[in-house]
């Protein structure tokens, strides 16, 4: 049977691995970054990005939109055609990575963790690289194994987070599906998602020889204490002098405020987008959500991101009004906990849709929306301290369980899939108890699915799919 | 002999099993063979033999399960081994409870509901030494025939602690123990204890509802039965043909689907 | 008398300390302010495993890719091993211990109260200010548990005793070449800090005879890692013809603190941990850690570094490639052996140790 999606989902154009990639000098020892991290020029930036790149991507978006609109649904389709706005999302993300190719030496570049208070750097005009997003992209493109192997050859254990291995592999070999990543001038690392990022960024700081600003966020076993908030606030303030030194200019307060406003507006809209799936049938799947997360993560604080989610919301509302579901014959509604399995998003989506299962909500995509109300552009540093202290991964698992219980009610769920992710311990430890409590208290089929968010070597199709199917059979058995 | 009314095929990772049941759900024929690389051909041959022996007609409903289930095209439906084992053991023992199935690639603990459905299940982690293969590998490394593993472990005077969770580490630990002159039986007992420890964690995870039942080829291992019994605080219940339960459950499901009793919608390909 | 005869067992210590009216606290690795516990009348008994704890009860709560220390300590707690303790202190050493504290606190609900302590991963002014407040918060939790606040006298005694114990440990390391102790004995003594009252440790450590300095009893190496379990590791190193002249063990040299003399009690304790030797779990930058290790190897004559690391330990694993690079440049070979917490040293490890020593000879 045919796959139903006419437009492919990849977010950036395929590129051959950078030529002339440097190899580590000693087996099992990481010595220096690849020579691929060389500087670009203003001229290249002007031609490659402004004059040629941007218009070409605009044209491509127009073609993609036409293709989606022209798609004739087949009776064998189990999924509705993709949202038309996906073409714009693809344009935004590709443009971002394209600009990155020419950013080194032209703009100041910062590599930041997904949960870092990057709004300050954005206000300074830094070009931001999110290595986690890049690693996820490598996962979607099935490039993880090849690139992570570069890090493993340099001595990084396969037991380490696959995002970190992918990023370090790119740093050491220059390999990436997006052409080239720009060399960082500054690193910003926030431990509100894990300690892993700290060890990872210490390696980046050491390899590139650039300053690392750490925002250390005490893990919240309960309510946040005043000294913890104060600590985070002091550290966020501490970003400013370092960024001023690297950027060679002072913080533009007005711009900072507007970046925060955009971040807040986009997060508000993103939350609304996700909540549209409370409708029956749900107009999108959580797998769509994983793909559409790109802008809220990578382009947080940009006006275009606000525009994008406004447009997306409109399209979803139209679907809701017409009663169109993302899964054509939606019979079971399911929650996904933890990061996606990037290299199987399409496969899972289809496999589950064949059984009338729509994964309508995930705790992961919510992480970028649920804290929106805490952002207050009038009190930038205070509100940022609270926001960046409170992501779901920095709160106790009991809190995550509460969120999941609430989602079961609000989204009318029939089952729960907990992805036990080898690469993300803070998200995964606790899931065995969470699964048990959800199954016992709510009487829902609950599946613990062992995999890895981007390393396909931790996944076996036969074993994994059998577990998913058995889970579906359990829901079917309940009628 | 009564007419064949349902056929179940369990294409597992190490063995291929076939069970035929009559209209009352009783087993009228069965076959067990080592898994063939071309499982489709193997199943076709087994079905031919069944037709010749038991006179089963071509239109008899059939269900395939196990890892090779997708390769068996000529069946009515394909169902996972979790559902099939639950159904098979329920049909054989007639009671709900908690079912342990220790397979070659996968170990599973299934809570079987009052109607024979799988209510909840857990399976081993990919890297854990919680599968039958763990015992098989070690047995061959130690030069102990597979069917002697259990008796030698149970007959041991002592017990060595094998606390590695990873198979590679466990092997290394065992070699050290042998080098230090530990008794083979005591090592084997420790090895079984380590496997059952992992299974025990899964049993607690889905909840122990008595009786604790055991299916799969490993059920013939007396040490596994005894140590699991210790864990449950009462003897484990083992069906007569533990290895056939997946195929038997599949046959029962085939029979029920022909009677319209099985509610699950047919899988679309 | 030999060291094993002098050292009381854990059980003896627990019985004695309880009879003295002190309260027991089970403590997970690595860093915590001993003097703070002491001031409130708590005696710490540390849990680094133990290796012989059965895995099943821990495996019931943690995935197979979880560090063995967490799994086995959880098993130990759930099987009643730490029932004598009134609380469990789980310092925030890593994501695995964060998970353990959270699972205990949120889902397992042990009889004992679960206490936590979040260490900052830098040494800026903000980190120091925060850490003092965080220690004060732990103090409030201890106060609730103890039902009392320490008097000034108790604070003075606690600080004096713990400072003396810290010094005694540092002197053991300083006098290492002059001590009549084999590697296994030396580390048995160092690790007695995990359960021995500080006053006992001071007495025993300072009673160890100091003779004339002697050369190492084999190829000198530095041992890195979290915890040398099983302790027969030292026998294997010795049998292979090597001697441990320095270490970078989480249960060893990384806890050779120096308690400064100035500042409030909490400021002094905060500084002692923040300024302790390099430790990836506290966020030491890589080059700084490498420099410290190279200096330690040069000053002790160690020829290579043996990393004996617990499987799945992220903070340790992340540092290895860059350490190998820096140590390699300085002419120090390094080898890495992974282990789980077991009571028998695997044959694989023995072979690797032998091979490593052969390369150093």
Short mmCIF file of C-alpha atoms in Angstrom, two decimals, chain B residues 147-257:
data_model
loop_
_atom_site.label_atom_id
_atom_site.label_comp_id
_atom_site.label_asym_id
_atom_site.label_seq_id
_atom_site.Cartn_x
_atom_site.Cartn_y
_atom_site.Cartn_z
CA UNK B 147 18.62 -30.29 29.70
CA UNK B 148 21.12 -30.88 32.52
CA UNK B 149 21.27 -27.20 33.48
CA UNK B 150 18.28 -27.22 35.79
CA UNK B 151 18.99 -30.47 37.66
CA UNK B 152 22.64 -29.54 38.23
CA UNK B 153 21.69 -26.13 39.56
CA UNK B 154 19.08 -27.54 41.90
CA UNK B 155 21.40 -30.30 43.08
CA UNK B 156 24.15 -27.84 43.98
CA UNK B 157 25.31 -27.56 47.56
CA UNK B 158 26.02 -23.84 47.48
CA UNK B 159 25.20 -20.88 45.39
CA UNK B 160 27.58 -18.35 43.86
CA UNK B 161 26.36 -14.78 43.45
CA UNK B 162 26.36 -13.74 39.79
CA UNK B 163 25.52 -10.08 40.00
CA UNK B 164 26.36 -8.84 36.50
CA UNK B 165 23.38 -7.74 34.49
CA UNK B 166 25.19 -7.76 31.18
CA UNK B 167 25.75 -11.13 29.49
CA UNK B 168 29.33 -10.33 28.59
CA UNK B 169 30.16 -9.28 32.13
CA UNK B 170 28.38 -12.33 33.54
CA UNK B 171 30.47 -14.65 31.38
CA UNK B 172 33.64 -12.94 32.54
CA UNK B 173 32.48 -13.26 36.14
CA UNK B 174 31.79 -16.97 35.67
CA UNK B 175 35.24 -17.60 34.20
CA UNK B 176 36.74 -15.95 37.26
CA UNK B 177 34.64 -18.08 39.58
CA UNK B 178 35.78 -21.23 37.81
CA UNK B 179 39.37 -20.06 38.03
CA UNK B 180 38.87 -19.67 41.77
CA UNK B 181 37.64 -23.25 42.02
CA UNK B 182 33.94 -22.61 42.57
CA UNK B 183 31.68 -25.62 42.09
CA UNK B 184 29.95 -25.73 38.72
CA UNK B 185 26.52 -26.47 40.17
CA UNK B 186 26.74 -23.50 42.54
CA UNK B 187 27.62 -21.25 39.62
CA UNK B 188 24.68 -22.59 37.66
CA UNK B 189 22.36 -21.96 40.58
CA UNK B 190 23.61 -18.38 40.85
CA UNK B 191 23.08 -17.99 37.14
CA UNK B 192 19.48 -19.15 37.37
CA UNK B 193 18.94 -16.87 40.36
CA UNK B 194 20.19 -13.93 38.34
CA UNK B 195 17.80 -14.71 35.47
CA UNK B 196 14.85 -15.18 37.81
CA UNK B 197 15.78 -11.94 39.59
CA UNK B 198 15.24 -10.06 36.33
CA UNK B 199 12.00 -11.91 35.67
CA UNK B 200 10.91 -11.22 39.24
CA UNK B 201 11.29 -7.49 38.68
CA UNK B 202 8.92 -7.75 35.71
CA UNK B 203 6.45 -9.91 37.67
CA UNK B 204 6.24 -7.20 40.32
CA UNK B 205 5.90 -4.62 37.60
CA UNK B 206 2.71 -6.08 36.13
CA UNK B 207 1.58 -7.33 39.51
CA UNK B 208 1.53 -10.91 40.74
CA UNK B 209 -1.93 -12.35 40.42
CA UNK B 210 -1.97 -15.94 41.47
CA UNK B 211 -1.34 -18.47 40.17
CA UNK B 212 2.03 -17.71 38.63
CA UNK B 213 2.08 -19.62 35.35
CA UNK B 214 5.00 -20.51 33.14
CA UNK B 215 5.08 -21.23 29.43
CA UNK B 216 7.79 -21.56 26.79
CA UNK B 217 10.54 -24.14 26.38
CA UNK B 218 12.40 -22.99 29.48
CA UNK B 219 9.46 -24.23 31.57
CA UNK B 220 11.01 -27.71 31.33
CA UNK B 221 13.97 -26.44 33.37
CA UNK B 222 13.39 -27.57 36.95
CA UNK B 223 15.59 -24.82 38.47
CA UNK B 224 13.62 -22.10 36.69
CA UNK B 225 10.38 -23.62 37.99
CA UNK B 226 11.64 -23.93 41.55
CA UNK B 227 13.21 -20.50 41.82
CA UNK B 228 10.14 -18.86 40.27
CA UNK B 229 8.04 -20.80 42.78
CA UNK B 230 10.15 -19.41 45.61
CA UNK B 231 9.50 -15.97 44.25
CA UNK B 232 5.75 -16.52 44.14
CA UNK B 233 5.63 -18.28 47.48
CA UNK B 234 3.81 -21.22 45.91
CA UNK B 235 4.57 -23.69 43.11
CA UNK B 236 4.32 -22.31 39.61
CA UNK B 237 1.70 -23.80 37.33
CA UNK B 238 2.95 -25.20 34.04
CA UNK B 239 0.64 -26.37 31.22
CA UNK B 240 1.21 -29.81 29.77
CA UNK B 241 2.95 -28.59 26.61
CA UNK B 242 4.51 -25.28 27.68
CA UNK B 243 6.34 -24.85 24.39
CA UNK B 244 3.13 -25.03 22.37
CA UNK B 245 1.18 -22.33 24.19
CA UNK B 246 1.83 -19.61 21.62
CA UNK B 247 0.70 -21.80 18.74
CA UNK B 248 -2.18 -23.17 20.80
CA UNK B 249 -3.38 -19.66 21.63
CA UNK B 250 -3.12 -18.77 17.96
CA UNK B 251 -5.23 -21.82 17.06
CA UNK B 252 -7.86 -20.86 19.65
CA UNK B 253 -7.96 -17.32 18.25
CA UNK B 254 -8.36 -18.78 14.73
CA UNK B 255 -11.23 -20.90 15.94
CA UNK B 256 -12.91 -17.96 17.68
CA UNK B 257 -12.53 -15.67 14.69
#
